[in-house]
Amino acid sequence: MYFKFAFCPIILLLSASLSFAQNVNVVIHGAASIAKTDDNFVCATLDWWPAETCEYNQCPWGNAGILNLDLRYGALINAIKAFNPLRIKVGGSLQDNVVYKVGEVSSCPNFMKEEDGLFGFSQGCLSMERWDQLNRFFNHTGVKLTFGLNALFGRNESQTEKGLWIGDWQSQNTRDFMQHTISKGYKVNSYEFGNQLSGSGMGAKVDAKQYGNDVIVLKNLVKELYAHPETEPKGIVDGLTHHIYNLGPGDDPNMMNKVLNPSYLNQVSQTYKGVSDVVNKFRPQLGAWVSESGGALKGGSKDVSRTFADGFW
């Protein structure tokens, strides 16, 4: 579904002073559209970061992580409802370090600081009790849900190449998780396989051929478990996702200048073009999704991200 926008002439009044005013007529010809915006344009991510996550002398997450979020908070509920619907992705950097307490998984550890762990944390866990709470929240607020799966489950980090994870993806924990989800009637609109594992990766990476083989395994699992076509997330790959943090690290002292510089901000168009070129070359019917974005990476910029100026980004 696409939204169509009609443009009307706009009159701007520019006043140098109360005694000197000039009327300027600006006419926008809306005969031809240059882009279309669909229902999924506005979306949000619920991330896994625990309260102990700190970067650049700030600990911005507090209790906003998936496992700690107050799902009864009225302002949050009303904000999500207002989008009618809002797509929410449950995922983020630590999703490949999350096990689901279902089936053969009996222990459910909390994320703990661990120097050698993925992004500095030990393995965490999503209990089915918390998953039930989240889905009641999603159902109440009318959320369209994308869930980011752990794509490193069963793999081991290479002893010869730092950051490379090798071996086949073990799908049993995901199978048990999906079976619980389906048995409860929870609606998952789409699944995202892993978080920033392609190319050079972010914290971890998987070889492209291995990743492709595992996506096929995931698709076969979805086709098997989602028996009714109307409930099945569609296609083997329906969307090619990428993340945008084009302002760079949040501690950059030049952050405000970046946010206010249109030429700098426009550089990201090359990233979009690169993704679009890949999509058009291999499967034009794919969608190119920005499944996570925040301007400044690692929790944002303390002096910019929470200000009006960040709106220009």
mmCIF file of C-alpha atoms in Angstrom:
data_model
loop_
_atom_site.group_PDB
_atom_site.id
_atom_site.type_symbol
_atom_site.label_atom_id
_atom_site.label_comp_id
_atom_site.label_asym_id
_atom_site.label_seq_id
_atom_site.Cartn_x
_atom_site.Cartn_y
_atom_site.Cartn_z
ATOM 1 C CA MET A 1 0.000 0.000 0.000
ATOM 2 C CA TYR A 2 1.352 3.400 -0.918
ATOM 3 C CA PHE A 3 0.428 6.839 0.316
ATOM 4 C CA LYS A 4 -0.117 9.495 -2.353
ATOM 5 C CA PHE A 5 0.722 13.067 -1.515
ATOM 6 C CA ALA A 6 -0.881 16.070 -3.202
ATOM 7 C CA PHE A 7 1.150 19.277 -3.195
ATOM 8 C CA CYS A 8 -0.539 22.683 -3.042
ATOM 9 C CA PRO A 9 0.904 26.152 -3.629
ATOM 10 C CA ILE A 10 2.435 27.591 -0.480
ATOM 11 C CA ILE A 11 2.719 31.266 0.362
ATOM 12 C CA LEU A 12 5.584 32.279 2.608
ATOM 13 C CA LEU A 13 5.707 35.657 4.314
ATOM 14 C CA LEU A 14 9.219 36.868 4.933
ATOM 15 C CA SER A 15 9.344 39.867 7.242
ATOM 16 C CA ALA A 16 12.497 41.881 7.684
ATOM 17 C CA SER A 17 10.678 44.131 10.114
ATOM 18 C CA LEU A 18 7.157 45.260 10.928
ATOM 19 C CA SER A 19 7.430 48.079 8.382
ATOM 20 C CA PHE A 20 9.125 46.171 5.555
ATOM 21 C CA ALA A 21 7.419 42.977 4.378
ATOM 22 C CA GLN A 22 7.615 41.100 1.120
ATOM 23 C CA ASN A 23 5.233 38.444 -0.138
ATOM 24 C CA VAL A 24 6.961 35.536 -1.858
ATOM 25 C CA ASN A 25 4.891 33.008 -3.774
ATOM 26 C CA VAL A 26 6.384 29.528 -3.935
ATOM 27 C CA VAL A 27 4.596 27.169 -6.338
ATOM 28 C CA ILE A 28 5.249 23.442 -6.242
ATOM 29 C CA HIS A 29 4.138 21.511 -9.313
ATOM 30 C CA GLY A 30 2.828 18.156 -8.130
ATOM 31 C CA ALA A 31 2.093 16.627 -11.521
ATOM 32 C CA ALA A 32 4.676 13.878 -11.144
ATOM 33 C CA SER A 33 5.869 12.102 -8.010
ATOM 34 C CA ILE A 34 9.545 11.348 -7.502
ATOM 35 C CA ALA A 35 9.062 8.782 -4.721
ATOM 36 C CA LYS A 36 6.411 6.770 -2.936
ATOM 37 C CA THR A 37 6.246 6.140 0.789
ATOM 38 C CA ASP A 38 4.555 2.998 2.071
ATOM 39 C CA ASP A 39 3.189 1.894 5.425
ATOM 40 C CA ASN A 40 6.569 0.682 6.669
ATOM 41 C CA PHE A 41 8.382 3.987 6.363
ATOM 42 C CA VAL A 42 7.984 4.865 10.043
ATOM 43 C CA CYS A 43 9.240 2.172 12.379
ATOM 44 C CA ALA A 44 10.997 1.758 15.718
ATOM 45 C CA THR A 45 13.324 -0.752 17.363
ATOM 46 C CA LEU A 46 13.092 -2.259 20.815
ATOM 47 C CA ASP A 47 16.670 -3.211 21.601
ATOM 48 C CA TRP A 48 18.184 -5.738 23.995
ATOM 49 C CA TRP A 49 20.697 -3.451 25.709
ATOM 50 C CA PRO A 50 20.650 -3.788 29.501
ATOM 51 C CA ALA A 51 20.862 -0.810 31.853
ATOM 52 C CA GLU A 52 24.595 -1.419 32.360
ATOM 53 C CA THR A 53 25.355 -0.427 28.750
ATOM 54 C CA CYS A 54 27.579 2.660 28.807
ATOM 55 C CA GLU A 55 29.448 4.516 26.053
ATOM 56 C CA TYR A 56 31.196 7.897 25.937
ATOM 57 C CA ASN A 57 30.661 8.600 29.657
ATOM 58 C CA GLN A 58 26.915 8.069 29.423
ATOM 59 C CA CYS A 59 24.602 5.154 30.169
ATOM 60 C CA PRO A 60 21.614 6.088 27.997
ATOM 61 C CA TRP A 61 19.524 2.925 28.013
ATOM 62 C CA GLY A 62 18.282 2.783 31.581
ATOM 63 C CA ASN A 63 15.251 0.460 31.636
ATOM 64 C CA ALA A 64 14.402 0.965 27.956
ATOM 65 C CA GLY A 65 15.706 -2.468 26.908
ATOM 66 C CA ILE A 66 13.326 -5.257 25.884
ATOM 67 C CA LEU A 67 13.735 -7.183 29.125
ATOM 68 C CA ASN A 68 13.275 -4.150 31.409
ATOM 69 C CA LEU A 69 10.778 -1.934 29.579
ATOM 70 C CA ASP A 70 7.654 -0.975 31.538
ATOM 71 C CA LEU A 71 4.912 -2.250 29.228
ATOM 72 C CA ARG A 72 2.228 -0.483 31.267
ATOM 73 C CA TYR A 73 3.639 2.996 30.623
ATOM 74 C CA GLY A 74 0.687 5.013 29.328
ATOM 75 C CA ALA A 75 2.634 7.558 27.264
ATOM 76 C CA LEU A 76 4.409 4.755 25.379
ATOM 77 C CA ILE A 77 1.160 2.888 24.740
ATOM 78 C CA ASN A 78 -0.589 6.002 23.433
ATOM 79 C CA ALA A 79 2.356 6.992 21.234
ATOM 80 C CA ILE A 80 2.451 3.581 19.539
ATOM 81 C CA LYS A 81 -1.316 3.504 19.064
ATOM 82 C CA ALA A 82 -1.205 6.912 17.382
ATOM 83 C CA PHE A 83 0.782 5.533 14.431
ATOM 84 C CA ASN A 84 -1.938 2.963 13.682
ATOM 85 C CA PRO A 85 -0.018 0.810 13.003
ATOM 86 C CA LEU A 86 3.631 1.177 13.966
ATOM 87 C CA ARG A 87 6.114 -1.434 12.812
ATOM 88 C CA ILE A 88 8.411 -2.431 15.664
ATOM 89 C CA LYS A 89 11.530 -4.521 15.314
ATOM 90 C CA VAL A 90 12.561 -6.512 18.360
ATOM 91 C CA GLY A 91 16.285 -6.924 17.933
ATOM 92 C CA GLY A 92 19.591 -5.117 17.797
ATOM 93 C CA SER A 93 23.244 -5.758 18.514
ATOM 94 C CA LEU A 94 22.731 -8.380 21.219
ATOM 95 C CA GLN A 95 20.045 -10.412 19.400
ATOM 96 C CA ASP A 96 22.690 -12.911 18.250
ATOM 97 C CA ASN A 97 23.521 -13.478 21.904
ATOM 98 C CA VAL A 98 19.969 -14.301 23.036
ATOM 99 C CA VAL A 99 18.619 -17.780 23.696
ATOM 100 C CA TYR A 100 14.914 -18.484 24.056
ATOM 101 C CA LYS A 101 13.854 -20.352 27.187
ATOM 102 C CA VAL A 102 11.657 -22.933 25.526
ATOM 103 C CA GLY A 103 12.001 -26.603 24.608
ATOM 104 C CA GLU A 104 15.336 -28.032 25.695
ATOM 105 C CA VAL A 105 16.644 -24.727 27.087
ATOM 106 C CA SER A 106 16.091 -24.785 30.847
ATOM 107 C CA SER A 107 18.317 -21.983 32.191
ATOM 108 C CA CYS A 108 17.666 -18.333 31.455
ATOM 109 C CA PRO A 109 20.704 -16.170 32.257
ATOM 110 C CA ASN A 110 20.679 -12.396 32.402
ATOM 111 C CA PHE A 111 23.090 -10.323 30.353
ATOM 112 C CA MET A 112 26.246 -9.757 32.361
ATOM 113 C CA LYS A 113 29.322 -7.671 31.624
ATOM 114 C CA GLU A 114 31.913 -9.947 30.024
ATOM 115 C CA GLU A 115 35.083 -8.555 28.493
ATOM 116 C CA ASP A 116 35.410 -11.245 25.824
ATOM 117 C CA GLY A 117 31.681 -11.542 25.151
ATOM 118 C CA LEU A 118 29.843 -10.260 22.087
ATOM 119 C CA PHE A 119 29.684 -6.462 22.497
ATOM 120 C CA GLY A 120 31.088 -6.919 26.003
ATOM 121 C CA PHE A 121 28.214 -9.023 27.380
ATOM 122 C CA SER A 122 27.571 -12.646 28.202
ATOM 123 C CA GLN A 123 24.673 -14.593 26.727
ATOM 124 C CA GLY A 124 21.200 -13.374 27.645
ATOM 125 C CA CYS A 125 17.793 -14.994 27.522
ATOM 126 C CA LEU A 126 14.182 -14.344 26.555
ATOM 127 C CA SER A 127 11.767 -16.275 28.766
ATOM 128 C CA MET A 128 8.414 -17.258 27.324
ATOM 129 C CA GLU A 129 6.745 -15.411 30.190
ATOM 130 C CA ARG A 130 8.346 -12.162 28.989
ATOM 131 C CA TRP A 131 7.535 -13.040 25.375
ATOM 132 C CA ASP A 132 3.879 -13.494 26.376
ATOM 133 C CA GLN A 133 3.906 -10.091 28.088
ATOM 134 C CA LEU A 134 5.430 -8.450 25.027
ATOM 135 C CA ASN A 135 2.837 -9.951 22.714
ATOM 136 C CA ARG A 136 -0.041 -8.805 24.883
ATOM 137 C CA PHE A 137 1.508 -5.342 24.627
ATOM 138 C CA PHE A 138 1.898 -5.609 20.833
ATOM 139 C CA ASN A 139 -1.657 -6.847 20.406
ATOM 140 C CA HIS A 140 -3.025 -4.050 22.601
ATOM 141 C CA THR A 141 -1.171 -1.339 20.681
ATOM 142 C CA GLY A 142 -1.693 -2.772 17.171
ATOM 143 C CA VAL A 143 2.001 -3.262 16.416
ATOM 144 C CA LYS A 144 3.246 -4.840 13.171
ATOM 145 C CA LEU A 145 6.102 -6.972 14.457
ATOM 146 C CA THR A 146 9.480 -7.810 12.976
ATOM 147 C CA PHE A 147 11.517 -10.153 15.178
ATOM 148 C CA GLY A 148 15.310 -10.380 14.922
ATOM 149 C CA LEU A 149 16.484 -13.973 15.330
ATOM 150 C CA ASN A 150 19.744 -15.216 16.833
ATOM 151 C CA ALA A 151 21.729 -16.263 13.756
ATOM 152 C CA LEU A 152 24.876 -17.277 15.677
ATOM 153 C CA PHE A 153 23.241 -20.079 17.671
ATOM 154 C CA GLY A 154 25.434 -23.184 17.451
ATOM 155 C CA ARG A 155 28.343 -21.489 15.736
ATOM 156 C CA ASN A 156 31.821 -20.901 17.144
ATOM 157 C CA GLU A 157 34.206 -18.020 16.654
ATOM 158 C CA SER A 158 37.097 -18.826 14.335
ATOM 159 C CA GLN A 159 40.472 -19.405 15.951
ATOM 160 C CA THR A 160 42.274 -17.920 12.942
ATOM 161 C CA GLU A 161 40.144 -14.909 11.947
ATOM 162 C CA LYS A 162 38.882 -12.537 14.591
ATOM 163 C CA GLY A 163 35.165 -11.830 14.442
ATOM 164 C CA LEU A 164 34.360 -14.626 11.975
ATOM 165 C CA TRP A 165 31.845 -17.181 13.223
ATOM 166 C CA ILE A 166 31.931 -20.587 11.541
ATOM 167 C CA GLY A 167 29.744 -23.666 11.330
ATOM 168 C CA ASP A 168 26.113 -24.268 10.477
ATOM 169 C CA TRP A 169 23.358 -22.378 12.221
ATOM 170 C CA GLN A 170 21.543 -24.616 14.709
ATOM 171 C CA SER A 171 17.820 -23.970 14.261
ATOM 172 C CA GLN A 172 16.263 -26.045 17.074
ATOM 173 C CA ASN A 173 15.950 -23.185 19.563
ATOM 174 C CA THR A 174 14.329 -21.013 16.884
ATOM 175 C CA ARG A 175 12.019 -23.905 15.930
ATOM 176 C CA ASP A 176 10.851 -24.252 19.529
ATOM 177 C CA PHE A 177 10.421 -20.491 19.793
ATOM 178 C CA MET A 178 8.329 -20.339 16.612
ATOM 179 C CA GLN A 179 6.197 -23.278 17.703
ATOM 180 C CA HIS A 180 5.409 -21.535 20.988
ATOM 181 C CA THR A 181 4.665 -18.302 19.101
ATOM 182 C CA ILE A 182 2.307 -20.048 16.669
ATOM 183 C CA SER A 183 0.567 -22.048 19.402
ATOM 184 C CA LYS A 184 -0.262 -18.804 21.193
ATOM 185 C CA GLY A 185 -1.588 -17.157 18.040
ATOM 186 C CA TYR A 186 1.002 -14.388 18.144
ATOM 187 C CA LYS A 187 1.437 -12.496 14.881
ATOM 188 C CA VAL A 188 4.982 -12.020 13.617
ATOM 189 C CA ASN A 189 4.899 -10.100 10.359
ATOM 190 C CA SER A 190 8.520 -10.846 9.460
ATOM 191 C CA TYR A 191 11.710 -12.382 10.808
ATOM 192 C CA GLU A 192 15.133 -10.798 10.445
ATOM 193 C CA PHE A 193 18.040 -13.257 10.397
ATOM 194 C CA GLY A 194 20.880 -11.978 12.556
ATOM 195 C CA ASN A 195 22.158 -8.482 13.173
ATOM 196 C CA GLN A 196 24.873 -6.842 11.055
ATOM 197 C CA LEU A 197 26.589 -10.150 10.237
ATOM 198 C CA SER A 198 27.263 -9.475 6.547
ATOM 199 C CA GLY A 199 30.388 -7.995 4.965
ATOM 200 C CA SER A 200 32.902 -7.015 7.620
ATOM 201 C CA GLY A 201 30.191 -7.390 10.260
ATOM 202 C CA MET A 202 29.708 -5.455 13.460
ATOM 203 C CA GLY A 203 31.087 -7.405 16.406
ATOM 204 C CA ALA A 204 30.630 -10.653 14.487
ATOM 205 C CA LYS A 205 30.320 -11.807 10.880
ATOM 206 C CA VAL A 206 29.317 -14.895 8.911
ATOM 207 C CA ASP A 207 30.642 -15.902 5.487
ATOM 208 C CA ALA A 208 28.200 -14.878 2.747
ATOM 209 C CA LYS A 209 27.771 -18.402 1.335
ATOM 210 C CA GLN A 210 27.211 -19.846 4.794
ATOM 211 C CA TYR A 211 24.729 -17.094 5.602
ATOM 212 C CA GLY A 212 22.819 -17.770 2.362
ATOM 213 C CA ASN A 213 22.588 -21.486 3.111
ATOM 214 C CA ASP A 214 21.268 -20.748 6.585
ATOM 215 C CA VAL A 215 18.632 -18.353 5.225
ATOM 216 C CA ILE A 216 17.323 -21.256 3.129
ATOM 217 C CA VAL A 217 17.175 -23.411 6.273
ATOM 218 C CA LEU A 218 15.215 -20.665 8.010
ATOM 219 C CA LYS A 219 12.802 -20.329 5.091
ATOM 220 C CA ASN A 220 12.146 -24.066 5.044
ATOM 221 C CA LEU A 221 11.492 -23.929 8.774
ATOM 222 C CA VAL A 222 8.985 -21.101 8.311
ATOM 223 C CA LYS A 223 7.203 -22.973 5.492
ATOM 224 C CA GLU A 224 6.987 -26.079 7.638
ATOM 225 C CA LEU A 225 5.672 -24.440 10.799
ATOM 226 C CA TYR A 226 3.399 -21.818 9.277
ATOM 227 C CA ALA A 227 0.953 -24.210 7.638
ATOM 228 C CA HIS A 228 -1.544 -21.554 6.599
ATOM 229 C CA PRO A 229 -0.267 -19.233 3.825
ATOM 230 C CA GLU A 230 -2.092 -16.215 5.249
ATOM 231 C CA THR A 231 -0.047 -16.428 8.466
ATOM 232 C CA GLU A 232 3.314 -17.154 6.837
ATOM 233 C CA PRO A 233 5.943 -14.423 6.468
ATOM 234 C CA LYS A 234 6.379 -14.316 2.678
ATOM 235 C CA GLY A 235 9.222 -15.263 0.343
ATOM 236 C CA ILE A 236 12.708 -16.619 1.059
ATOM 237 C CA VAL A 237 14.065 -13.096 1.203
ATOM 238 C CA ASP A 238 11.462 -10.338 1.108
ATOM 239 C CA GLY A 239 13.623 -7.504 2.305
ATOM 240 C CA LEU A 240 17.324 -6.675 2.272
ATOM 241 C CA THR A 241 18.012 -4.786 5.465
ATOM 242 C CA HIS A 242 20.798 -2.380 6.280
ATOM 243 C CA HIS A 243 21.531 -0.057 9.177
ATOM 244 C CA ILE A 244 22.280 3.654 8.976
ATOM 245 C CA TYR A 245 24.495 5.455 11.498
ATOM 246 C CA ASN A 246 25.932 7.991 9.115
ATOM 247 C CA LEU A 247 26.856 10.536 11.812
ATOM 248 C CA GLY A 248 29.517 8.179 13.143
ATOM 249 C CA PRO A 249 30.531 7.691 16.795
ATOM 250 C CA GLY A 250 28.512 9.594 19.359
ATOM 251 C CA ASP A 251 31.576 11.198 20.955
ATOM 252 C CA ASP A 252 32.547 13.130 17.814
ATOM 253 C CA PRO A 253 33.066 16.780 18.934
ATOM 254 C CA ASN A 254 32.070 17.858 15.404
ATOM 255 C CA MET A 255 28.625 16.237 15.683
ATOM 256 C CA MET A 256 26.592 19.452 15.645
ATOM 257 C CA ASN A 257 28.304 20.626 12.470
ATOM 258 C CA LYS A 258 27.521 17.296 10.787
ATOM 259 C CA VAL A 259 23.842 17.499 11.717
ATOM 260 C CA LEU A 260 23.550 21.032 10.314
ATOM 261 C CA ASN A 261 25.452 20.320 7.082
ATOM 262 C CA PRO A 262 23.141 19.189 4.234
ATOM 263 C CA SER A 263 26.104 18.182 2.062
ATOM 264 C CA TYR A 264 27.363 15.850 4.756
ATOM 265 C CA LEU A 265 23.926 14.374 5.389
ATOM 266 C CA ASN A 266 23.366 13.784 1.675
ATOM 267 C CA GLN A 267 26.434 11.538 1.469
ATOM 268 C CA VAL A 268 24.321 8.665 2.795
ATOM 269 C CA SER A 269 22.481 8.598 -0.532
ATOM 270 C CA GLN A 270 25.437 6.604 -1.882
ATOM 271 C CA THR A 271 24.733 3.921 0.690
ATOM 272 C CA TYR A 272 21.093 3.780 -0.362
ATOM 273 C CA LYS A 273 22.152 3.587 -4.009
ATOM 274 C CA GLY A 274 24.522 0.701 -3.260
ATOM 275 C CA VAL A 275 21.785 -1.296 -1.549
ATOM 276 C CA SER A 276 19.301 -0.522 -4.325
ATOM 277 C CA ASP A 277 21.826 -1.635 -6.956
ATOM 278 C CA VAL A 278 22.260 -4.987 -5.207
ATOM 279 C CA VAL A 279 18.502 -5.459 -4.942
ATOM 280 C CA ASN A 280 17.883 -4.536 -8.574
ATOM 281 C CA LYS A 281 20.674 -6.803 -9.804
ATOM 282 C CA PHE A 282 19.681 -9.976 -7.989
ATOM 283 C CA ARG A 283 15.983 -9.695 -7.160
ATOM 284 C CA PRO A 284 14.188 -6.480 -8.156
ATOM 285 C CA GLN A 285 11.020 -7.423 -6.298
ATOM 286 C CA LEU A 286 12.861 -7.229 -2.983
ATOM 287 C CA GLY A 287 12.384 -4.325 -0.642
ATOM 288 C CA ALA A 288 15.364 -2.355 0.682
ATOM 289 C CA TRP A 289 14.705 -1.783 4.381
ATOM 290 C CA VAL A 290 16.492 0.347 6.933
ATOM 291 C CA SER A 291 15.819 -1.951 9.872
ATOM 292 C CA GLU A 292 17.798 0.075 12.383
ATOM 293 C CA SER A 293 18.999 3.649 12.432
ATOM 294 C CA GLY A 294 20.012 6.231 14.959
ATOM 295 C CA GLY A 295 22.262 8.818 13.361
ATOM 296 C CA ALA A 296 25.093 8.558 15.869
ATOM 297 C CA LEU A 297 26.092 5.032 16.827
ATOM 298 C CA LYS A 298 26.595 3.493 20.267
ATOM 299 C CA GLY A 299 23.783 5.191 22.123
ATOM 300 C CA GLY A 300 23.799 8.490 20.254
ATOM 301 C CA SER A 301 25.452 11.808 20.953
ATOM 302 C CA LYS A 302 24.879 13.098 24.468
ATOM 303 C CA ASP A 303 24.751 16.750 23.386
ATOM 304 C CA VAL A 304 22.930 16.364 20.049
ATOM 305 C CA SER A 305 20.711 13.283 19.782
ATOM 306 C CA ARG A 306 18.222 14.495 22.388
ATOM 307 C CA THR A 307 17.983 17.999 20.948
ATOM 308 C CA PHE A 308 15.918 19.747 18.295
ATOM 309 C CA ALA A 309 18.956 19.836 16.002
ATOM 310 C CA ASP A 310 18.899 16.052 15.591
ATOM 311 C CA GLY A 311 15.690 16.511 13.619
ATOM 312 C CA PHE A 312 17.751 17.713 10.656
ATOM 313 C CA TRP A 313 19.420 14.302 10.515
#
